[in-house]
XYZ file of C-alpha atoms in Angstrom:
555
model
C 0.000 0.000 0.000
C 2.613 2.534 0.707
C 5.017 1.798 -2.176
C 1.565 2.062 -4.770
C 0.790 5.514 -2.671
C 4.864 6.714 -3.196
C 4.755 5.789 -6.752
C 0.956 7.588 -7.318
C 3.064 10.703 -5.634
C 5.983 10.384 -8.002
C 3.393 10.562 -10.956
C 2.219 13.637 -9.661
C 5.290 15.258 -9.084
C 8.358 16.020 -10.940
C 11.567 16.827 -10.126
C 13.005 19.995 -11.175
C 15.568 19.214 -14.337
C 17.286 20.536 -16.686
C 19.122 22.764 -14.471
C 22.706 20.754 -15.415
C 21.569 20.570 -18.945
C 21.155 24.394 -19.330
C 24.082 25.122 -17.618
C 27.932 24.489 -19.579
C 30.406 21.658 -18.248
C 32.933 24.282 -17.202
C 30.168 25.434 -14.223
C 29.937 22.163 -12.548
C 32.893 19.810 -13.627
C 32.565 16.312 -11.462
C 35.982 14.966 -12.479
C 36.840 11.160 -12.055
C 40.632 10.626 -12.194
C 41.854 6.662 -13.224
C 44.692 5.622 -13.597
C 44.152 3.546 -16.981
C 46.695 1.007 -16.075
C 45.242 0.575 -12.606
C 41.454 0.367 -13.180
C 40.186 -2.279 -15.328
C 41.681 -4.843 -17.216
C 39.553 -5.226 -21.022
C 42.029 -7.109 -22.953
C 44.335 -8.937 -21.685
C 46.398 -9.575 -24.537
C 48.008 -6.489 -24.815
C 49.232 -6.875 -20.947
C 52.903 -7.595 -21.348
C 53.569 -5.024 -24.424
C 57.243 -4.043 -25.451
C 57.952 -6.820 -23.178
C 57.066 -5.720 -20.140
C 56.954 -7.733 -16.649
C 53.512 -7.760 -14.978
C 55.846 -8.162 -11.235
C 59.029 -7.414 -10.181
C 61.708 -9.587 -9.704
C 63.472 -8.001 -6.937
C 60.368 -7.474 -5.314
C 56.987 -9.200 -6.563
C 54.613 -6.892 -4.160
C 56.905 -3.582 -5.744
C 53.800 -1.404 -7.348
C 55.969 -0.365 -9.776
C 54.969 -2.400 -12.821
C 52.144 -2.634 -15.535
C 49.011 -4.167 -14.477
C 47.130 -4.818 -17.117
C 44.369 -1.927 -17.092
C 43.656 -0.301 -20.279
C 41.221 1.847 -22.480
C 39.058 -1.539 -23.481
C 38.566 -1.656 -19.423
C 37.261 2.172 -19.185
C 35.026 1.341 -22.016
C 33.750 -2.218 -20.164
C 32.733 0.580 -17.092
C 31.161 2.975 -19.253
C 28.595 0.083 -20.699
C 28.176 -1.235 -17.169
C 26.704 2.465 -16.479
C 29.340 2.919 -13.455
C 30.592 6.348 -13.848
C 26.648 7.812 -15.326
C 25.419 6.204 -11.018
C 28.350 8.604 -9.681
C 27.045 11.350 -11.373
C 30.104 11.913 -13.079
C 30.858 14.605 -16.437
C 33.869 13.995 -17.096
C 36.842 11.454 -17.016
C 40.743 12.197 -16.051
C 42.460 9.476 -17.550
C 46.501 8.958 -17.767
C 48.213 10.030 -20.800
C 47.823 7.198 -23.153
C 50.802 7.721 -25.436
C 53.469 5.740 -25.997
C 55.632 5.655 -22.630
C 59.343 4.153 -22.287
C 59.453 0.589 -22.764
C 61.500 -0.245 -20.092
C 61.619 0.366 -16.157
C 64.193 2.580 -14.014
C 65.245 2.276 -10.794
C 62.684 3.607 -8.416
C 62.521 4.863 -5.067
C 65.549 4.595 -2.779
C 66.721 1.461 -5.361
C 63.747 -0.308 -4.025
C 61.696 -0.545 -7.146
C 61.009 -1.130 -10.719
C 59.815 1.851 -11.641
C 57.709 1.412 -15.024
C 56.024 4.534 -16.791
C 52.578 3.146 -15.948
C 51.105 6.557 -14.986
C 51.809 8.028 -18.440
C 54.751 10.622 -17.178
C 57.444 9.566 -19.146
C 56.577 9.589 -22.555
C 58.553 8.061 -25.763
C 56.417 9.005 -28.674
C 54.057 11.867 -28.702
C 52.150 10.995 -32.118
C 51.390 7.386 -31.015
C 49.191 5.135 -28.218
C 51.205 3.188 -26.044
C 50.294 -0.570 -26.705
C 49.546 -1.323 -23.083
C 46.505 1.159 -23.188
C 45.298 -0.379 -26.169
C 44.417 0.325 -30.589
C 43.452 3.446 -31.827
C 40.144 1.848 -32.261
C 39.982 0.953 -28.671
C 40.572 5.318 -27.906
C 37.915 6.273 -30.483
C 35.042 2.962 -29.404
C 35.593 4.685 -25.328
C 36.072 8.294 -26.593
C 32.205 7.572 -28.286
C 30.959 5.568 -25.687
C 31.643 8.054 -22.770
C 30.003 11.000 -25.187
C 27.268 9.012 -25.758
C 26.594 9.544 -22.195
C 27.233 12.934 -21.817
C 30.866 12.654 -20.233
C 33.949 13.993 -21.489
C 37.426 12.684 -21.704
C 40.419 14.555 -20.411
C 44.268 13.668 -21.240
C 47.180 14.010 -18.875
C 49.477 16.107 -20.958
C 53.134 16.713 -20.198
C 54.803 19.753 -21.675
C 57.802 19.660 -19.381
C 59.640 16.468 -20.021
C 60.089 13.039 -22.229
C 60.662 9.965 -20.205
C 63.818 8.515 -19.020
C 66.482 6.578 -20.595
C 65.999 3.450 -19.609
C 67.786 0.395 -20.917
C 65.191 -0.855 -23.118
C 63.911 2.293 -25.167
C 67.618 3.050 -25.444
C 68.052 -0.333 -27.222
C 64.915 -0.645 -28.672
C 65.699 3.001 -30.479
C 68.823 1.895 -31.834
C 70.962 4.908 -29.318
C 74.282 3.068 -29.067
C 75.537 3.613 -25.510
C 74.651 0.595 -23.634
C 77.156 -2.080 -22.203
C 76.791 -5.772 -23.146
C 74.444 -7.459 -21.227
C 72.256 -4.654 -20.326
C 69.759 -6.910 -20.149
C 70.269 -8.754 -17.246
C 70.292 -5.428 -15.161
C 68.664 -5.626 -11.472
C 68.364 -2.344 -9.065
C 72.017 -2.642 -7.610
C 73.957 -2.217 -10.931
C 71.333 -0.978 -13.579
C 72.971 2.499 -14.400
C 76.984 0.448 -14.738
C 74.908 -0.495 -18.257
C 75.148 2.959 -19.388
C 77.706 4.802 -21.234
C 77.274 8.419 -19.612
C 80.086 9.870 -21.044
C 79.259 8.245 -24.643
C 78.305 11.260 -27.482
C 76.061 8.801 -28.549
C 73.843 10.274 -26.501
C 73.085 12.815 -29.647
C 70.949 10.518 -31.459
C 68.251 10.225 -28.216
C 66.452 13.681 -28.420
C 69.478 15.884 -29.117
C 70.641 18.866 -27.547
C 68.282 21.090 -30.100
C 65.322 19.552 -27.797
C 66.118 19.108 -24.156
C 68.516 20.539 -21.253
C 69.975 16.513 -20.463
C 73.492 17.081 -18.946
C 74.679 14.458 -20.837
C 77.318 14.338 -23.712
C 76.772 17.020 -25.889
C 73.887 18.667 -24.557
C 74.021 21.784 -22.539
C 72.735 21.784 -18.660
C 69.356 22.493 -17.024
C 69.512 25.629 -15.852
C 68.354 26.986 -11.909
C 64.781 28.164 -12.725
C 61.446 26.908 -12.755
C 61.113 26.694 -16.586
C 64.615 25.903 -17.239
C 65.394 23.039 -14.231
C 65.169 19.266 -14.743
C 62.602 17.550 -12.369
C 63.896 14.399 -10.634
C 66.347 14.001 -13.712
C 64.405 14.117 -16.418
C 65.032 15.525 -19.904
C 63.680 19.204 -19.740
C 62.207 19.876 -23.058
C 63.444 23.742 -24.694
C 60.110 24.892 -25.138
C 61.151 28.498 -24.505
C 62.936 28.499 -27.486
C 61.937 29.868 -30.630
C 64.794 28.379 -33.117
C 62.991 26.224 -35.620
C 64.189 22.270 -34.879
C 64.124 19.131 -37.315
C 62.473 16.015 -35.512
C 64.175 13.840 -32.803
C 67.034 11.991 -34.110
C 65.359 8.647 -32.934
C 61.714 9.811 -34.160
C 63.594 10.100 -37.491
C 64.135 6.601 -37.303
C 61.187 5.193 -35.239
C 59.268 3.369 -37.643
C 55.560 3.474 -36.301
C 55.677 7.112 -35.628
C 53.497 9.565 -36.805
C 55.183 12.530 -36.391
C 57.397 14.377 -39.120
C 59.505 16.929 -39.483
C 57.852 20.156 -39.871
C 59.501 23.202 -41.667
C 60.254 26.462 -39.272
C 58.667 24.682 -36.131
C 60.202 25.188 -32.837
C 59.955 22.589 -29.912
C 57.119 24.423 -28.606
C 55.348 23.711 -32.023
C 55.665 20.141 -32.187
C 54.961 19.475 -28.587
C 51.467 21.667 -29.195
C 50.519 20.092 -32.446
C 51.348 16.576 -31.152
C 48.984 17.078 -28.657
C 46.162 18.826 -30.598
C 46.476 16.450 -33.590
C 44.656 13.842 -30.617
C 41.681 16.074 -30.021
C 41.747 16.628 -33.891
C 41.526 12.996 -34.422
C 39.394 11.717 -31.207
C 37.244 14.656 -29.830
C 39.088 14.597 -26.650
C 37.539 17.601 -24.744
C 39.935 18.731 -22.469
C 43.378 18.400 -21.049
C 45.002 18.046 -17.344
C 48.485 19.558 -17.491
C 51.093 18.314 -14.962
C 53.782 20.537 -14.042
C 52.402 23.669 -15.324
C 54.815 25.906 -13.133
C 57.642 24.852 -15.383
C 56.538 25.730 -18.711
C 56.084 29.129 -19.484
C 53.100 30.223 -19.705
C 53.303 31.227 -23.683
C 53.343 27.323 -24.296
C 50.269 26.683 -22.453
C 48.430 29.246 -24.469
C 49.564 27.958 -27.296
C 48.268 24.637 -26.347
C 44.969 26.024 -25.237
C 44.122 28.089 -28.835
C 45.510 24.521 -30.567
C 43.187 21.957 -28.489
C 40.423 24.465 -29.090
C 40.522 25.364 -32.706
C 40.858 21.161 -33.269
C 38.027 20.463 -30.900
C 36.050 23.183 -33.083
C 37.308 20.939 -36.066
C 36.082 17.162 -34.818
C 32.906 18.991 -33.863
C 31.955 20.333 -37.039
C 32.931 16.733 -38.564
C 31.131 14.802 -36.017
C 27.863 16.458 -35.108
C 26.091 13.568 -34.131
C 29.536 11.825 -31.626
C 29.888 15.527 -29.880
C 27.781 16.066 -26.228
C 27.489 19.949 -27.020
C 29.369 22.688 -28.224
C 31.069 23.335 -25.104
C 34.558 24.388 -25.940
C 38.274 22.960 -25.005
C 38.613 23.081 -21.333
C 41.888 23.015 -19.889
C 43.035 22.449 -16.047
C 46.391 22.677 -14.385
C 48.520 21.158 -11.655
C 50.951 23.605 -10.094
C 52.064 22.457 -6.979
C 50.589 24.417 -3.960
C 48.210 26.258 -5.357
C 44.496 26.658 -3.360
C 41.551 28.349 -4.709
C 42.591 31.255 -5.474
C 42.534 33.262 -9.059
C 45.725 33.385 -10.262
C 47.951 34.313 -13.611
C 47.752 30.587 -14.934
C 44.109 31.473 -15.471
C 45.134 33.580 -17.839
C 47.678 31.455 -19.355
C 44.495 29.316 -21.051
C 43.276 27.485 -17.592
C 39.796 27.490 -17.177
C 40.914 25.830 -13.905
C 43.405 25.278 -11.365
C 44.317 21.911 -9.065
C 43.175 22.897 -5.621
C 45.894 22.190 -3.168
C 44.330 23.534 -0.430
C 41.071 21.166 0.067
C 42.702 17.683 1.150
C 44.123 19.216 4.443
C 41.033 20.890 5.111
C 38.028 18.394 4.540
C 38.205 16.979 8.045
C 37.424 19.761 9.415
C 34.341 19.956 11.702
C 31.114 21.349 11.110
C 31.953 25.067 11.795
C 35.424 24.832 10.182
C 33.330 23.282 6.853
C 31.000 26.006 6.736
C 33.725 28.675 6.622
C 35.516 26.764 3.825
C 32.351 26.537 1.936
C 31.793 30.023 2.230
C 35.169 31.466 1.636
C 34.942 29.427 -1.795
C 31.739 30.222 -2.845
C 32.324 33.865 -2.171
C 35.689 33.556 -4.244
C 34.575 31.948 -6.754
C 31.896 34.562 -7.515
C 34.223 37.734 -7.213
C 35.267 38.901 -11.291
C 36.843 37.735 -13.395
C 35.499 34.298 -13.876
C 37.701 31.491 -12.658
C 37.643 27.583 -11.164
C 39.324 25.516 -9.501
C 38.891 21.684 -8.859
C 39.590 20.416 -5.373
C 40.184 16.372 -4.526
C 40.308 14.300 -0.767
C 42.975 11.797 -2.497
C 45.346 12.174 -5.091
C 48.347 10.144 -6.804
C 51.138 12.493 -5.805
C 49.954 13.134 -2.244
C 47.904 10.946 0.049
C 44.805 8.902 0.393
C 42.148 9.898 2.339
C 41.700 7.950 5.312
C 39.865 4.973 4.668
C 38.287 4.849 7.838
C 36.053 8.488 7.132
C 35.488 8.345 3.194
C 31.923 8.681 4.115
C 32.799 12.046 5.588
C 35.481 12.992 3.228
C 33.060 12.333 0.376
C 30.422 14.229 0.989
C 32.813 16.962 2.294
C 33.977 16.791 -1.156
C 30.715 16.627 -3.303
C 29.095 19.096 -1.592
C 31.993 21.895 -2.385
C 31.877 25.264 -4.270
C 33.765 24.691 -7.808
C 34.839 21.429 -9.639
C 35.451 18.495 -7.663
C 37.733 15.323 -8.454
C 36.888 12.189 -7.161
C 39.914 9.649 -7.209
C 39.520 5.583 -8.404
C 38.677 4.153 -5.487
C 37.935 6.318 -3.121
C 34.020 6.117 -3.933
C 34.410 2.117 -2.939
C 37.200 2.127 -0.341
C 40.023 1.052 -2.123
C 43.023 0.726 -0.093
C 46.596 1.563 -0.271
C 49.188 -0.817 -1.785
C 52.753 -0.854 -0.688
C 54.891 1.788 -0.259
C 58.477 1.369 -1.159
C 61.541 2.840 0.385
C 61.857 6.405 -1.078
C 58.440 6.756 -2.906
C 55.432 6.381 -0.507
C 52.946 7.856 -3.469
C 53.010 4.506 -5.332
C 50.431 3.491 -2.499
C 48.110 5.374 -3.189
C 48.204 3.734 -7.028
C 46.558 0.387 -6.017
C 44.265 -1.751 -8.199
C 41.119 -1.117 -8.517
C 39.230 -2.765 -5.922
C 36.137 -4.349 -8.257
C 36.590 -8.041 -6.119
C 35.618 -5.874 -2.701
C 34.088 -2.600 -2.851
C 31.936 -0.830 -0.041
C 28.886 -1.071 -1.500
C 27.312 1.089 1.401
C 29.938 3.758 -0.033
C 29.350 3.342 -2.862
C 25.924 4.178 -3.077
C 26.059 7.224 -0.943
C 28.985 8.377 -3.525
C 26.384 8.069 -6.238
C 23.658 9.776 -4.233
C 25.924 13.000 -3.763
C 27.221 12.926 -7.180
C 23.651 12.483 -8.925
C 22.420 15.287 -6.771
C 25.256 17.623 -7.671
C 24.993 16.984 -11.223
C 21.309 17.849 -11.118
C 22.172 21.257 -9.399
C 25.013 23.637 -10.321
C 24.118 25.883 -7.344
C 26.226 23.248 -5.675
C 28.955 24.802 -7.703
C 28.298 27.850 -8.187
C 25.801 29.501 -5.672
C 25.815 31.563 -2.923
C 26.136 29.690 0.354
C 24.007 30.249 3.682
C 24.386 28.611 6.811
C 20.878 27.835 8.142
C 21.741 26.170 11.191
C 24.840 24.704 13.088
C 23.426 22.780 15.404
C 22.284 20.223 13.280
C 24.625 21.648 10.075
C 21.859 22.863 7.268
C 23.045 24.986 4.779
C 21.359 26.289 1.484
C 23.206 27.156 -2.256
C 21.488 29.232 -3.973
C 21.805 30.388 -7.677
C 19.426 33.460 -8.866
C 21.158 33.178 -12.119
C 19.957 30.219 -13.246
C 16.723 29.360 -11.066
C 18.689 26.497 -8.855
C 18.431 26.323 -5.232
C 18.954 23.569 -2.733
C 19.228 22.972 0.893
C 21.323 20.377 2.514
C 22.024 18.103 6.174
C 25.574 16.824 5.396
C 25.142 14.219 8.121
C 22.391 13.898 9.866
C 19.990 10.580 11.099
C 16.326 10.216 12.588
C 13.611 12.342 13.141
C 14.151 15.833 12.262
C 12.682 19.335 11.748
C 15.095 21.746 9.055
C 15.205 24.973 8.533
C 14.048 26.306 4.874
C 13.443 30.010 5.768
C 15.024 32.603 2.877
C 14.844 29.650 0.578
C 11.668 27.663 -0.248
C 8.569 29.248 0.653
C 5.679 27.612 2.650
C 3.806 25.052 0.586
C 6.571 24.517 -1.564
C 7.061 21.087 -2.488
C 9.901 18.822 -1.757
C 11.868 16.004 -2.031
C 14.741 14.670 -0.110
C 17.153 13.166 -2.760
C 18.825 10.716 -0.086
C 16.169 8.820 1.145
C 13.436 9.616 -1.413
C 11.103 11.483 0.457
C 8.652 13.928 -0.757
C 7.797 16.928 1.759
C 5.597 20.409 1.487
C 7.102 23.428 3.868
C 5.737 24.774 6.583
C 6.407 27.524 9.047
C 9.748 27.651 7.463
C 11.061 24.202 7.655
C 10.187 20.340 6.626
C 10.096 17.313 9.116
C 11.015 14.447 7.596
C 13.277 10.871 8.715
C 16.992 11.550 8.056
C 18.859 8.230 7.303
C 21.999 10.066 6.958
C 22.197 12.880 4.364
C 19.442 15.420 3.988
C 19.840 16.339 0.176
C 16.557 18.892 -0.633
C 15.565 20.260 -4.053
C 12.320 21.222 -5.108
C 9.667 19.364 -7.419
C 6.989 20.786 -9.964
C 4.053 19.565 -10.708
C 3.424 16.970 -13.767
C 1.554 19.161 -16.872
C -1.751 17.266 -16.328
C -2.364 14.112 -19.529
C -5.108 14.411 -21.736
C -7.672 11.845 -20.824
């Protein structure tokens, strides 16, 4: 009797919708960041590409290695409809490009250290076999739009990969010692010729500050230093540069060389030619502090003018005409407008949430608030704020309840990390490099269902509303925690318990009006005001937004 009287209700009543739809991704991004190689595993067959070793050796529990996830696996998720019950817009995913065949040694020489995470790239121009075919990119690329979520690359504009043993070999750069292969952690780098000139025919000195034989130094300033070794690429330059000594000779390559083209060129094109080719709809820079920011905007008018292109050639794979949307990491930085905005970020990496999003209730609300009131002071800007993240910490696993909905519930974009939405949990940390922990498998054999529901709760309910986002907040109460977000701007208001249980009254007042009608997106429940408030039974989450009435059916 009750369920036929809740369903004669629901076929009265109609949620609000249409608010997300009439509002553009860039006002309410709900990131999810994979790691491709950690997340699912769709074909196995391309597992051990290049040669690669699924465990290490030296240490079979070392996280270092490949483990078999690729883009066939994202796809597998996408059809099973998990990302569309998190509420999610948009995917993060791990540069796919062709990475450095080989390992390095990791960590305080505790590790294998394979490019897994898409870092240390080879070959710009083509997909790394591990991830998967070109048709594999373009069959999830579709898939995901189909649903209305985007795809954003990890894109490195500060540095190649490594030379490891294998690319060097497999490249043909002369300057490793016989037996290279049999190289463990203790003796890897007595396989390498240092002081061999050879060294020209890797990148050359026209393309990166190495410190190696014939190329010059990397210099003492953020654009111009190496980071942890690595090749720093001369995009400041503006001398026109022939291609790569061992992309001249790489035979699967797609790139060529391109008359009057600096470094910066290449690096921008490569990239673009992938949106060009795949609709990709946004990019996730990593170290953006170290480029200047000329490159960036380069990149940024690139990505866009090829999005533009795709569009107008696919107008039936696109999700809107939303342009290129671009977000950056630079270490330390909170949620504040800064210059990279102007360097072509429509949004910054939020540094400053993680620490913060255990506060208590009081300590919350004043977060909340000094966001929303940021974010809504000119000139326009974003930011996207995480609980976990591959280069710091995990949240605790013992609160994700908390940290979640501390999280979904935030002004600006929000990035929810693999995992956290089913309680993954750490894997090992080697000596020297506790971040590979927080890269562990996907947990698919053991998730928290009970999590993972109340994940999908908050995110459906924040990708109905973009006053979540972007509205003014109001504290309604402490004592129990109500707040309201409300956006004039485009006709969205809600009111919300973060954690609340039982049999309770809530203030509305300023926001819905007596008689309004209600329903509490949690548990279900519809509700009318009264005097100012609703009484309903919390069973954890109050999550209010309002309902209109059904146009009445002919008869």
């Amino acid at each position: 009797m009750i369920g036929a009287l809740r369903a004669a209700l629901l076929s009265t009543w109609l949620l609000v919708s249409g608010v997300q739809a009439a509002a553009p991704f860039a006002a309410n991004p709900i990131v999810y960041f994979l790691i491709t190689d950690r997340f699912q595993n769709g074909n196995p067959a391309n597992d051990n590409s290049y040669g690669r070793q699924q465990r290490d050796p030296d240490n079979p529990d070392a996280p270092g290695t490949f483990r078999g996830g690729d883009l066939a696996g994202i796809t597998q998720k996408l059809r099973a409809g998990y990302f569309q019950q998190l509420g999610v817009n948009a995917l993060w995913i791990t540069a796919p490009f062709e990475q450095i065949h080989g390992w390095v040694v990791g960590g305080s020489s505790s590790f294998r250290h394979y490019a897994y995470h898409g870092y240390w790239t080879l070959d710009y121009t083509t997909l790394d076999a591990n991830m998967g075919t070109p048709d594999e990119l373009r069959e999830m690329i579709d898939t995901a739009h189909a649903q209305g979520i985007r795809v954003l690359f990890d894109v490195v504009m500060n540095h190649p990969g490594y030379a490891d043993l294998q690319s060097l070999s497999d490249t043909g750069v002369k300057v490793l010692w016989p037996g290279w292969q049999k190289a463990t952690l203790r003796d890897y780098h007595s396989y390498i010729d240092y002081n061999n000139f050879a060294f020209g025919d890797w990148w050359g000195r026209d393309w990166v500050r190495a410190g190696l034989p014939g190329y010059s130094d990397p210099g003492r300033d953020d654009f111009t230093m190496s980071l942890a070794y690595l090749p720093d690429f001369k995009t400041e330059q503006s001398a026109p540069v022939a291609l790569p000594p061992f992309l001249q000779h790489k035979t699967d390559t797609r790139a060529r060389t391109v008359p009057a083209t600096p470094v910066r060129g290449y690096l921008v094109a490569w990239l673009s030619d992938w949106v060009r080719e795949y609709g990709v709809d946004g990019f996730r820079a990593d170290t953006v502090k170290h480029v200047e920011p000329d490159s960036w905007r380069a990149l940024k008018a690139a990505a866009s003018e090829a999005l533009r292109d795709w569009k107008a050639r696919h107008p039936t794979g696109k999700i809107d005409d939303a342009p290129f949307w671009m977000t950056g990491e630079v270490w330390g930085h909170g949620p504040e407008r800064s210059s990279w905005h102007d360097a072509g970020f429509d949004s910054m990496i939020n540094f400053d949430f993680q620490a913060r999003a255990s506060g208590d209730e009081a300590a919350l609300d004043g977060l909340y608030r000094g966001y929303a009131a940021g974010l809504a002071t000119p000139p326009a800007h974003d930011m996207l704020s995480y609980i976990s993240s591959h280069d710091t910490l995990l949240y605790p696993r013992t609160d994700l309840k908390k940290g979640l909905t501390t999280l979904l519930l935030a002004p600006g974009g929000v990035q929810i990390f693999y995992g956290d939405e089913s309680g993954r949990q750490p894997g090992s940390a080697p000596a020297g490099d506790p971040q590979q922990a927080t890269r562990s498998p996907m947990n698919w054999d053991s998730p928290d269902a009970a999590l993972l529901a109340h994940a999908g709760k908050l995110g459906r309910f924040r990708a109905a509303h973009v006053a979540i986002a972007r509205g003014q907040h109001q504290r309604l109460s402490l004592q129990p925690w109500v707040f309201a977000r409300i956006d004039d701007s485009r006709d969205d208001r809600v009111v919300i318990a973060p954690a609340l249980s039982g049999q309770v009254t809530l203030p509305v007042h300023g926001v819905f009006a007596d008689g309004t009608r209600l329903r509490d997106a949690y548990s279900g429940a519809l509700l009318t005001v009264a005097h100012d408030s609703v009484t309903l039974l919390a069973t954890g989450c109050v999550l209010l937004e309002r309902v209109v009435p059904l146009p009445e059916q002919p008869r």
